[in-house]
Coordinates of C-alpha atoms and ligand atoms in Angstrom, one line a residue:
X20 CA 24.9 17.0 9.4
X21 CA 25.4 13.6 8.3
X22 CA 22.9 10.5 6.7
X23 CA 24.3 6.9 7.2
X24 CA 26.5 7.2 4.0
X25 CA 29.8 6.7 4.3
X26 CA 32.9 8.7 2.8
X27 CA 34.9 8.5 -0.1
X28 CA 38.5 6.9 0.4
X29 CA 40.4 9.7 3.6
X30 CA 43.4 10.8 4.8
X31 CA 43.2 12.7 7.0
X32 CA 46.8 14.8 7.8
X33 CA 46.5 16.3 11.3
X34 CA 49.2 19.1 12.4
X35 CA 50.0 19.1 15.7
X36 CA 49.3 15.5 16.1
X37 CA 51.6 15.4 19.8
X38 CA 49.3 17.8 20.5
X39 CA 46.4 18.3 23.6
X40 CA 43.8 18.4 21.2
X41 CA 44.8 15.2 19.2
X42 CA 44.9 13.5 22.3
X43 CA 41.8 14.4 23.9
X44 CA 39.1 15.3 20.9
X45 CA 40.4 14.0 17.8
X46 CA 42.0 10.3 18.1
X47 CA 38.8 9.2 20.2
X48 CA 36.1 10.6 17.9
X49 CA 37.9 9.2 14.5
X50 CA 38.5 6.0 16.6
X51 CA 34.9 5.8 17.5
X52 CA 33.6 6.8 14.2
X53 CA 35.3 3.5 13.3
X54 CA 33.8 1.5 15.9
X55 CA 30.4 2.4 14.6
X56 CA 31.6 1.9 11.0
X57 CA 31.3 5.2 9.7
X58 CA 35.2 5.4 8.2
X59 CA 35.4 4.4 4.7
X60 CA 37.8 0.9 4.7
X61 CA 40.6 3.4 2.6
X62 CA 41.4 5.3 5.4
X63 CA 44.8 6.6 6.8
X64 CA 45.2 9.1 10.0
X65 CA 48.7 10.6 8.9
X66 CA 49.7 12.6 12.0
X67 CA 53.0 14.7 12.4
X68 CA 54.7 17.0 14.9
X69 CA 58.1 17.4 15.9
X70 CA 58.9 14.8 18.1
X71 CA 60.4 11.9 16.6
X72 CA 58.6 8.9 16.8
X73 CA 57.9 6.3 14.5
X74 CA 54.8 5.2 13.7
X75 CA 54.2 2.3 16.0
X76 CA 55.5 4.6 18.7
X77 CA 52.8 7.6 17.6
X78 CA 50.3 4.8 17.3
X79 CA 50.9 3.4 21.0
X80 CA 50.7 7.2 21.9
X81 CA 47.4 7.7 20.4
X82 CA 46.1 4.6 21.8
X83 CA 46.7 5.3 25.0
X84 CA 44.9 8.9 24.8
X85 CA 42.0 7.0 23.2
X86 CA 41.6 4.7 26.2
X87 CA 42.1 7.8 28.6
X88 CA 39.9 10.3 26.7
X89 CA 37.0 8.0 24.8
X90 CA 33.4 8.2 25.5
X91 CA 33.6 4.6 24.6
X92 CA 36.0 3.0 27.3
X93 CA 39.2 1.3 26.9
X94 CA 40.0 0.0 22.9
X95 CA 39.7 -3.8 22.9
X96 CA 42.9 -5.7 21.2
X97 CA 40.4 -6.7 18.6
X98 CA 39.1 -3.7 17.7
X99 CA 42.5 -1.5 17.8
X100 CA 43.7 -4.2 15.3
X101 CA 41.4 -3.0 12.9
X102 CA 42.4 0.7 13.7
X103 CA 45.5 0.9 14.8
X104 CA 47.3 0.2 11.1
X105 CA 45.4 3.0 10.0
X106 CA 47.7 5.5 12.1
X107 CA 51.0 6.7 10.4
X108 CA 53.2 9.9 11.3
X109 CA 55.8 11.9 9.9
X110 CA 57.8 14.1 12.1
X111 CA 58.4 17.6 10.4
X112 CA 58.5 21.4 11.1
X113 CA 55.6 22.8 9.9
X114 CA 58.0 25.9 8.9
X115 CA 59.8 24.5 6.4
X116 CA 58.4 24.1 3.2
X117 CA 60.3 21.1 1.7
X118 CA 59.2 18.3 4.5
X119 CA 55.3 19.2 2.4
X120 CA 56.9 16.3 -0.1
X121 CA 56.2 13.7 2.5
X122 CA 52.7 14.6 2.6
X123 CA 52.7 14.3 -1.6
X124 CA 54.4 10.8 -1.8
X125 CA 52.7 9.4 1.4
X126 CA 49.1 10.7 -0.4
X127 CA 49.9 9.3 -4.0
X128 CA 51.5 5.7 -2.3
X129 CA 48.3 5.5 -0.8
X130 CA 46.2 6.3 -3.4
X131 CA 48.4 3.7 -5.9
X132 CA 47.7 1.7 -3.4
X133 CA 43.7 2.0 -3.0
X134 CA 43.7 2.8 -7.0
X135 CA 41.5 5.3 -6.0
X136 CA 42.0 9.4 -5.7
X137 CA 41.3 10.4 -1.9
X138 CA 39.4 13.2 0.0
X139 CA 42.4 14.8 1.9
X140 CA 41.4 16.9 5.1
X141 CA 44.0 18.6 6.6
X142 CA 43.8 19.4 10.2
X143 CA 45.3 21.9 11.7
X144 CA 45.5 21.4 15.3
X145 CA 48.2 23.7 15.8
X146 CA 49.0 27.5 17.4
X147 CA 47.1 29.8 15.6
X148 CA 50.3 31.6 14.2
X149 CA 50.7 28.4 11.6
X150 CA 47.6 28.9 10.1
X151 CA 49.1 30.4 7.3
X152 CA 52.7 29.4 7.1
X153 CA 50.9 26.1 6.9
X154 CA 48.2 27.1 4.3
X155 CA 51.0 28.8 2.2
X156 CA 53.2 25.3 2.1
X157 CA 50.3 23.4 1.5
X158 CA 49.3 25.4 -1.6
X159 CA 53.5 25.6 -2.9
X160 CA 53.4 21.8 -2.6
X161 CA 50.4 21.5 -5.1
X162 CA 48.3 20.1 -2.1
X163 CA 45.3 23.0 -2.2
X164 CA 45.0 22.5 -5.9
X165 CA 42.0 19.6 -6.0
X166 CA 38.8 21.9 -4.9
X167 CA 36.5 18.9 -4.6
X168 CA 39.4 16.4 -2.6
X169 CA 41.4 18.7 -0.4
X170 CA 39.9 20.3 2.6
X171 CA 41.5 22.2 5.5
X172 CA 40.0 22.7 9.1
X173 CA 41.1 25.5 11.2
X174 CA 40.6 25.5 15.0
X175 CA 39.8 28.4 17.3
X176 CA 41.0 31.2 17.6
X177 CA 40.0 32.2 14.8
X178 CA 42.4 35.6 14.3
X179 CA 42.6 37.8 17.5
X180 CA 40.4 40.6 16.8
X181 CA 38.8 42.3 13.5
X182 CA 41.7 42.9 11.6
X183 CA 43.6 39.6 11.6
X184 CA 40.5 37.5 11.3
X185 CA 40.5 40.2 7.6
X186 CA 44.0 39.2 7.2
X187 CA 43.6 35.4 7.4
X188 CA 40.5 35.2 5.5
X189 CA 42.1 37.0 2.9
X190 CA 45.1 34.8 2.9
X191 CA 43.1 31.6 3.1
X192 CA 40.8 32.1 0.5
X193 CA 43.7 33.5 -2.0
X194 CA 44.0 29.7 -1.9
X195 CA 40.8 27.8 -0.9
X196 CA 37.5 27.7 -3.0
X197 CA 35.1 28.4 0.2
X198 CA 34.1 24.5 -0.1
X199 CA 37.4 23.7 1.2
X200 CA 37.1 25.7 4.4
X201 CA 36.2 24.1 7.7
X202 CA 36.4 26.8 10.7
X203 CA 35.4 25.2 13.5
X204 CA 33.3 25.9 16.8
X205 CA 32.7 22.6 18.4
X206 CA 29.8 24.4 20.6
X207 CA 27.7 23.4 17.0
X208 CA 28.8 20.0 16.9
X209 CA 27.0 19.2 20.4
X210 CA 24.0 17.3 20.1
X211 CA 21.7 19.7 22.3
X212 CA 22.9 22.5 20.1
X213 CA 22.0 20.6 16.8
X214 CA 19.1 20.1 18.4
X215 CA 17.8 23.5 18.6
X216 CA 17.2 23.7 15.2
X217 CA 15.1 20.4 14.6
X218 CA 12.9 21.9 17.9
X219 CA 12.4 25.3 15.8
X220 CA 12.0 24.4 12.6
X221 CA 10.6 21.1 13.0
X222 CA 7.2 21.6 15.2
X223 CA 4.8 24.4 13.8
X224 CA 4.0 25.4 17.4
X225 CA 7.2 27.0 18.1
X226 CA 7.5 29.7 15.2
X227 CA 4.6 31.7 16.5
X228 CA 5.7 32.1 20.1
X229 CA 9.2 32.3 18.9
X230 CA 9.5 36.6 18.8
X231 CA 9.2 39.4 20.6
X232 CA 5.7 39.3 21.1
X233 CA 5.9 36.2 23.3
X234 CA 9.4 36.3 24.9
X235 CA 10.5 38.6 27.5
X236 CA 14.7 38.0 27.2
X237 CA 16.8 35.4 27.0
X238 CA 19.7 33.8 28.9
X239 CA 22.5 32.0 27.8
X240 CA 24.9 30.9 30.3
X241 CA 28.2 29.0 30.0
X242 CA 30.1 28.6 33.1
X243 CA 33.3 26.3 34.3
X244 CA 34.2 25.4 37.8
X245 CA 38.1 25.4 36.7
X246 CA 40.4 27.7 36.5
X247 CA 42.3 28.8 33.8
X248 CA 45.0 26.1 35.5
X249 CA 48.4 25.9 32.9
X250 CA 46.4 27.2 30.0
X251 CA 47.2 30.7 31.6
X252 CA 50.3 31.7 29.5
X253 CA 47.9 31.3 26.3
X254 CA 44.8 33.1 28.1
X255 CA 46.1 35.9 29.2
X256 CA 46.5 37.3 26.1
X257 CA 43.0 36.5 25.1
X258 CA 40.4 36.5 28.1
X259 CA 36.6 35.1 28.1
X260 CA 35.4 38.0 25.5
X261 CA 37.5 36.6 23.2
X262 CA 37.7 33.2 24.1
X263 CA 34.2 32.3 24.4
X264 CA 31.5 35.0 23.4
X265 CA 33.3 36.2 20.3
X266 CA 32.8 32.2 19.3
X267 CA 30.9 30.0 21.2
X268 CA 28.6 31.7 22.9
X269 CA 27.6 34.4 19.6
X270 CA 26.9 31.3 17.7
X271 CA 24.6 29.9 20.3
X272 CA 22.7 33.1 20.4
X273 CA 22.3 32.9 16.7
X274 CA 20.7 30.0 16.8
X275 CA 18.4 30.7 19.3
X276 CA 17.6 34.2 16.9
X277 CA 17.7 32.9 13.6
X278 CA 15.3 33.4 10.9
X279 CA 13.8 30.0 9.4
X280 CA 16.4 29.2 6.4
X281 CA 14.3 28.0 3.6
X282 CA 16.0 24.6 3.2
X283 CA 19.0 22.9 5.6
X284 CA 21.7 23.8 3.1
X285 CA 25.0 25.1 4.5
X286 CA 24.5 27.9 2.3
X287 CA 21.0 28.9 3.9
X288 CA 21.7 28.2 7.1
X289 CA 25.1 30.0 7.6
X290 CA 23.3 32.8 5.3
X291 CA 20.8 33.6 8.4
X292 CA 23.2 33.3 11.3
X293 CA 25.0 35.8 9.8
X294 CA 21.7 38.0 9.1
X295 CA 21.6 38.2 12.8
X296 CA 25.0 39.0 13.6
X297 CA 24.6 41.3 11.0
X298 CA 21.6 42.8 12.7
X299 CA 22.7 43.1 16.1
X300 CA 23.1 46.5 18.0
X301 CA 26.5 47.6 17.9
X302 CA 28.4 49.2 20.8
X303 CA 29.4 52.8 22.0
X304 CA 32.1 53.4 25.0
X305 CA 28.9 54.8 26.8
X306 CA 26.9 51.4 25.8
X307 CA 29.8 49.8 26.7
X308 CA 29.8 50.9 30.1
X309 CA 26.4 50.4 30.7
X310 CA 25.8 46.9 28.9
X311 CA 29.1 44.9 29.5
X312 CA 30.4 43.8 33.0
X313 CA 33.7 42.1 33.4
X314 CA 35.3 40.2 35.9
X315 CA 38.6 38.0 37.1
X316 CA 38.5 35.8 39.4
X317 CA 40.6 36.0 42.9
X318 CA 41.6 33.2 45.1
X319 CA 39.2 31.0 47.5
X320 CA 37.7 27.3 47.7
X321 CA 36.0 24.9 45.6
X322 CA 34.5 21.6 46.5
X323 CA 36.3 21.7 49.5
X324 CA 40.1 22.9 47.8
X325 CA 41.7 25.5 48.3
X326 CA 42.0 27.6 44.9
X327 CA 44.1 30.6 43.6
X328 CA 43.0 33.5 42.2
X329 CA 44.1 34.5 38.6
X330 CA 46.6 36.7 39.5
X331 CA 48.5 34.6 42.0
X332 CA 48.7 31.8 39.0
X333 CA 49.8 34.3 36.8
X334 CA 52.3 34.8 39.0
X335 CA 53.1 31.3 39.3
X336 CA 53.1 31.1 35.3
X337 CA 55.4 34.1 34.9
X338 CA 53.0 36.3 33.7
X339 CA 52.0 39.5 34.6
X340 CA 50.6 39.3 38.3
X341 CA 48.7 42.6 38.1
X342 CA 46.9 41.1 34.9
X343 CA 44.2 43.2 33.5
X344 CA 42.6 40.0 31.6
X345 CA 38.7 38.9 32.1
X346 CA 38.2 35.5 33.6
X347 CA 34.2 36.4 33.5
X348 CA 32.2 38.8 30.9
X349 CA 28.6 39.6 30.7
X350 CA 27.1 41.7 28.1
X351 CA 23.6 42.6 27.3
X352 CA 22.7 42.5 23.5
X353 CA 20.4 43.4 21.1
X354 CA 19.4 42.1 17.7
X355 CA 17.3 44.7 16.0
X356 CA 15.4 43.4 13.7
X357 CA 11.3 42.5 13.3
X358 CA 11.6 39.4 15.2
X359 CA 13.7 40.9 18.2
X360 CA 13.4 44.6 18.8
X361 CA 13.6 45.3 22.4
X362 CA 14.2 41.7 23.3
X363 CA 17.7 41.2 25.6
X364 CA 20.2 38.7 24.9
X365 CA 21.8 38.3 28.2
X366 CA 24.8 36.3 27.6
X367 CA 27.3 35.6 30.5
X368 CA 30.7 33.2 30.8
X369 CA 33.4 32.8 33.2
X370 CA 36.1 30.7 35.1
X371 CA 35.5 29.4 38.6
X372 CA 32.5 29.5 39.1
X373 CA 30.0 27.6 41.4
X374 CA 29.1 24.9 38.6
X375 CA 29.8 23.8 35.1
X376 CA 26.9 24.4 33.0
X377 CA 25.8 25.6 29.7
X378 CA 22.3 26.4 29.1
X379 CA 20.0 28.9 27.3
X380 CA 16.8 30.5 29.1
X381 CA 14.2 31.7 27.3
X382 CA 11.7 33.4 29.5
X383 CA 8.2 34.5 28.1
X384 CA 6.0 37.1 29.1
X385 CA 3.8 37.1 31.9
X386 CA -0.1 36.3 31.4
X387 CA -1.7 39.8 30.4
X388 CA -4.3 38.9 33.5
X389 CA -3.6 36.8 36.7
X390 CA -7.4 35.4 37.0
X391 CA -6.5 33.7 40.2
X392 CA -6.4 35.0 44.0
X393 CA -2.7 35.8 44.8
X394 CA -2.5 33.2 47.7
X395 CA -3.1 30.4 45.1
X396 CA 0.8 30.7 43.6
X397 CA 3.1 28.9 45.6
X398 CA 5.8 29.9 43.1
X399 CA 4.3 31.6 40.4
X400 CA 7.1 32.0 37.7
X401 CA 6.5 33.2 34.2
X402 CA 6.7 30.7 31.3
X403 CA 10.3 29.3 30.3
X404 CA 12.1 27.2 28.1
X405 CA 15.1 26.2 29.5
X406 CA 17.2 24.6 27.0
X407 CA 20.4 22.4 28.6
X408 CA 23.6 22.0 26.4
X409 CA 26.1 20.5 28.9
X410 CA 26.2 18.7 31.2
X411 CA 22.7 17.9 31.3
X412 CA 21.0 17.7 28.1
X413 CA 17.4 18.4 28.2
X414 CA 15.2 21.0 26.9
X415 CA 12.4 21.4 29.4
X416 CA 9.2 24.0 29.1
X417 CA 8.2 25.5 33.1
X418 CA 4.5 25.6 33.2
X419 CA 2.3 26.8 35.9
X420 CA 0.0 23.7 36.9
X421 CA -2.6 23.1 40.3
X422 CA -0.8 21.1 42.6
X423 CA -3.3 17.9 43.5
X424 CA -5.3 18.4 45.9
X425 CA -9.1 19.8 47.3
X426 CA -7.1 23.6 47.5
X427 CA -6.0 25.5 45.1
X428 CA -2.7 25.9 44.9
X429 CA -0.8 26.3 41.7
X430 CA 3.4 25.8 41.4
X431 CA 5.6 25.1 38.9
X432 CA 6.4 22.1 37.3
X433 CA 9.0 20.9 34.1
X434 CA 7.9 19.5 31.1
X435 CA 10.8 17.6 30.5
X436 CA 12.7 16.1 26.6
X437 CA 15.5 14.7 28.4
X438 CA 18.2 12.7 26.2
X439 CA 18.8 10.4 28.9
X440 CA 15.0 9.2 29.2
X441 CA 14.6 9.0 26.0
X442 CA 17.3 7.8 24.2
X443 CA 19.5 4.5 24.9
X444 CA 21.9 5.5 22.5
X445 CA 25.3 7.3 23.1
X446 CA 25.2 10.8 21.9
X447 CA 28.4 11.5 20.1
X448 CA 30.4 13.8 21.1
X449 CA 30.7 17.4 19.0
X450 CA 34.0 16.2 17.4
X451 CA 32.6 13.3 15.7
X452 CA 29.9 14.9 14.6
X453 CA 32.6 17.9 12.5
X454 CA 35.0 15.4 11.5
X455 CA 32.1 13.1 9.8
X456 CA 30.6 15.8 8.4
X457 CA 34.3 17.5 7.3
X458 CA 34.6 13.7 5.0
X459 CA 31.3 13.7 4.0
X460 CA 31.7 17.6 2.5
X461 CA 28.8 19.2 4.8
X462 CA 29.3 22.8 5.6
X463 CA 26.5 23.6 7.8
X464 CA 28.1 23.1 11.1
X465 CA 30.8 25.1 10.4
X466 CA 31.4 29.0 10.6
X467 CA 31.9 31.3 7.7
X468 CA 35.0 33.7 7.0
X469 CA 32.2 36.2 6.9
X470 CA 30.5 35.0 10.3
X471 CA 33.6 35.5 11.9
X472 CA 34.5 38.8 10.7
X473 CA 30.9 39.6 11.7
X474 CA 31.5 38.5 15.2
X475 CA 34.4 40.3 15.3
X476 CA 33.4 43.9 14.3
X477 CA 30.6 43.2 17.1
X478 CA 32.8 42.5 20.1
X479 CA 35.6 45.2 19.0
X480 CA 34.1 47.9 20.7
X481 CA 34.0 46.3 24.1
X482 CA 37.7 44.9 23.3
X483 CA 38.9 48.2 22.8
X484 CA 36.7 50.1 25.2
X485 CA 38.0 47.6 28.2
X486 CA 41.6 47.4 27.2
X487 CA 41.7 51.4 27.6
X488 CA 40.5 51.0 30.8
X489 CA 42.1 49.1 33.5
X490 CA 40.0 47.4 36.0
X491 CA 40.3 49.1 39.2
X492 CA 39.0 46.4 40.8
X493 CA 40.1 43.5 39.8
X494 CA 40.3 40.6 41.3
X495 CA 36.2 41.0 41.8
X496 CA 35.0 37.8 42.7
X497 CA 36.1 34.2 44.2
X498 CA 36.0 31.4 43.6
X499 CA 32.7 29.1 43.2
X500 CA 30.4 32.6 43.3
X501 CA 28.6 33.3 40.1
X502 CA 30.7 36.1 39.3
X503 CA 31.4 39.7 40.0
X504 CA 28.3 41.7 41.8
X505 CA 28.0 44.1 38.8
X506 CA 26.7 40.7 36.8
X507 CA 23.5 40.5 39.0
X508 CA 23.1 44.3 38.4
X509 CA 23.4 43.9 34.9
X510 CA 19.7 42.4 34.5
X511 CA 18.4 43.7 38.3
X512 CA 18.3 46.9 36.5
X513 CA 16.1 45.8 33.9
X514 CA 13.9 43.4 36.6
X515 CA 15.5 40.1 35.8
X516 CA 17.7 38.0 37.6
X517 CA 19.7 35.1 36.1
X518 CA 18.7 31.8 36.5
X519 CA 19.8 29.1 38.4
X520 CA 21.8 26.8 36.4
X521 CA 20.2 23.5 37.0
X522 CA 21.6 20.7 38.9
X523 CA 22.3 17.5 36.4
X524 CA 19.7 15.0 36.9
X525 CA 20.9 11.5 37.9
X526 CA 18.9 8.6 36.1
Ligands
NAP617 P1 49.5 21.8 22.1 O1 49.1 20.7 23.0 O2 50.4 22.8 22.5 O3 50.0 21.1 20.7 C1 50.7 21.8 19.8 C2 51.1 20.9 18.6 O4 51.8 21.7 17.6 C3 52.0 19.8 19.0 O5 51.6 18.6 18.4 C4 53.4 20.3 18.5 O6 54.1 19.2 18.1 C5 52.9 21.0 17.3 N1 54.0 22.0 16.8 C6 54.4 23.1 17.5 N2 55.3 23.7 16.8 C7 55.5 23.0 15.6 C8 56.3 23.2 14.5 N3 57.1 24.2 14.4 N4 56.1 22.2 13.5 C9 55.3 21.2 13.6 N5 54.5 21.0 14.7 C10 54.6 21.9 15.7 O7 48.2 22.6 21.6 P2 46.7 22.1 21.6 O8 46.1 22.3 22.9 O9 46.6 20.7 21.0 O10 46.0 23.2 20.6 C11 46.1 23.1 19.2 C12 45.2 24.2 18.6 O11 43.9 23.8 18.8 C13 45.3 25.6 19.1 O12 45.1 26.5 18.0 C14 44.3 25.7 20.1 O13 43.8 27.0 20.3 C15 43.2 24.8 19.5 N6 42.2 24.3 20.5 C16 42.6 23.4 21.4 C17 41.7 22.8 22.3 C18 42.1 21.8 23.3 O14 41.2 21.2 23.9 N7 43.4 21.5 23.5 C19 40.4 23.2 22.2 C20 40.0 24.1 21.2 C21 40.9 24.6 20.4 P3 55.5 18.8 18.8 O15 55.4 19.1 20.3 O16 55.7 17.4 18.5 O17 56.5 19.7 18.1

């Protein structure tokens, strides 16, 4: 989390470059990170792949992804001409170990050049099998060696269940100090998310509300419209366990249950989210059964379109038809500890769905005595805080309140912090946010080896307990529901239902 400084002299080297994620996250955040003047002047964007292009040609490339994907619009000519001679590539196979060379004369022209040593970031936008071919080459080129100048980002997935996530931590830091590790989960780059923190630990009237004394459960909800769409050949050999609650969604919940770190150091902050993972209940095939649902998602219509089901674009794709792979999960946890014994952590994510959402519900507990005569509660609805990451972001606190009037009549009504009222300013999106903080050395965005692992040991119950079991019933539910029935049982039986995700509100 950044202050208005700005970075030492950067390169950064991103692998895979060509690729989808270049295209569509990274180019447009670095590019608007140097519209609003955060790059340092010494700056190169060294990107390589293995298409052959030049750079001018990888330039136009990324140009034109930057004026499809940007928050901020089309470039201007004036503008790009400041950028664009930042942008060189270097095709190469990130296999073989002797094309690293490029990397060490481009770096040390460059740094001739600035007369000035550089940060280097390496990016590693790439399958998750290079990881450590790429880590390994790195380090036999001498580029790993500089603790306090090189640094390497690695995207999600981060290993593919307990034991690899071991064996890559193991392998990367056999070769990084921990200060030159960025894992990434762009869920705690979003603004909304950020925000959680500054609303807990910021205002003295959350902390004592903020246990199990005062809340009832909590929600947290991320759901997409689309499909898996061509994505499908890399999904179905991971699903929405993996994909998203492993990550995403686990981090969001520590958030949410975090104890107050004594100071905003990465250290102390990635210290108490992993307390909690640390903490929370772990699964049995019997708790499996009873506290997971999972789901897939079969064919039907959306916004008016007809849509496949899963299977039929497996088919399609030339994978298995009869996959067994979750499109939807929904698991009840438990984090037992002082603050949160007996408290559920509903969590729930899936594909086609009625809306794209993500938002976290925390509902309170009920007044100890309704004073008022029954008839007077048009809705009467216990306390919540419903806390919008995407697309809307707002936090908003639902209090009961007497409607105006000579009656009595009570209903309830939103106290709204909505970004969109009160801020005029852009929020950045997530990626900017990492990469800034990636140049400027900050940490506390980004997971730890041990958070991972953490996450892992967690969810490899439910992996293993629903890969031994085929789904008999799968596909079992269509397109734009919220999911498989068994979902809404999953909290009826405890006297809950979930939420209605909110529609955005237009301004
Ligand atoms: P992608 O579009 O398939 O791109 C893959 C990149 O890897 C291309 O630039 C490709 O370059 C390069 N590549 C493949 N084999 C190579 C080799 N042997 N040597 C050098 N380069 C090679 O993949 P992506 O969607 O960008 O995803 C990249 C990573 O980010 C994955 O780990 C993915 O899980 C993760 N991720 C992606 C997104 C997203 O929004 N796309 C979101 C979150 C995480 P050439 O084609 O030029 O060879």
């Amino acid at each position: 989390m950044n202050t208005k400084i700005k970075s030492q002299p950067t390169i950064f080297v991103i692998f895979g470059g060509t690729g989808d994620l270049n295209a569509r996250k990274l180019a447009p955040a670095l590019y608007n990170l140097y519209l609003e003047g955060w790059l340092p002047e010494q700056f190169a964007l060294i990107g390589t792949g293995r298409s052959k292009l030049t750079d001018k040609e990888f330039e136009k490339r990324m140009r034109k992804d930057i004026d499809e994907f940007s928050r901020s619009g089309k470039t201007k000519d004036d503008k790009w001409e400041g950028f664009g001679p930042h942008i060189h590539y270097y095709p190469a196979d990130v296999q073989n170990a002797d094309t690293y060379q490029i990397f060490v004369d481009h770096i040390k022209e460059l740094e001739d050049e600035w007369k000035a040593p550089a940060n280097v970031i390496y990016y590693l936008a790439v399958a998750p099998n290079f990881f450590p071919v790429i880590a390994e080459n790195l380090a036999k080129a001498g580029l790993t060696a500089d603790a306090d100048r090189a640094r390497i980002v690695i995207e999600k997935p981060f290993g593919h269940d307990l034991e690899s996530a071991k064996e890559l931590n193991k392998l990367l830091n056999g070769i990084f100090q921990d200060k030159q590790l960025y894992l990434i989960d762009h869920y705690l780059g979003k603004e909304t998310v950020q925000n959680i923190m500054a609303f807990r630990f910021a205002n003295a009237i959350m902390e004592p509300l903020w246990n199990r004394n005062a809340i009832e459960h909590v929600q947290i909800s991320v759901t997409e419209q689309l499909g898996v769409g061509d994505r499908l050949g890399y999904y179905d050999g991971s699903g929405a366990l993996r994909d998203m609650i492993q990550n995403h969604l686990l981090q969001l919940l520590c958030t949410i249950a975090m104890e107050p770190p004594t100071n905003f150091t990465a250290e102390e902050v990635r210290n108490r989210k992993v307390d909690v993972l640390r903490a929370m209940r772990r699964f049995t095939p019997e708790t499996v059964r009873d506290n997971t649902v999972r789901g897939q998602y079969g064919p039907g219509w959306i916004e008016g379109k007809q849509v496949p089901g899963y299977r039929e674009e497996a088919e399609q794709q030339g994978v298995n038809p009869q996959s067994n792979t979750e499109t939807f999960a929904a698991i009840k946890f438990f984090v037992d500890n002082w603050r949160w014994q007996g408290v559920p952590f509903y969590l729930r994510t899936g594909k086609r769905l009625h809306r794209s959402a993500s938002v976290i519900t925390i509902q309170f507990k009920d007044v100890p005595h309704f004073i008022f005569p029954a008839e007077t509660a048009e809705t009467r609805r216990q306390n919540r805080l419903v806390i919008n990451i995407q697309p809307e972001m707002s936090i908003r606190l639902q209090v009961q309140a007497k409607r105006p009037g000579v009656d009595l009549v009570l209903n309830t009504v939103d106290m709204v912090f909505d970004y969109k009222g009160t801020y005029v300013a852009q929020a950045p999106e997530a990626y900017e946010t990492l990469l800034l903080d990636v140049m400027l050395g900050d940490q506390t965005l980004f997971m730890r080896g041990d958070q991972v692992e953490e996450a892992w040991d967690l969810v490899m119950p439910i992996l293993n307990s629903w890969e031994n079991r085929i789904s008999q019933n799968f596909p079992n539910y269509s397109a734009d529901s919220w999911g498989p029935e068994a979902a809404e049982a999953l909290v009826a039986k405890d006297g809950y239902h979930w939420f209605t995700i909110p529609l955005e509100t237009k301004k």
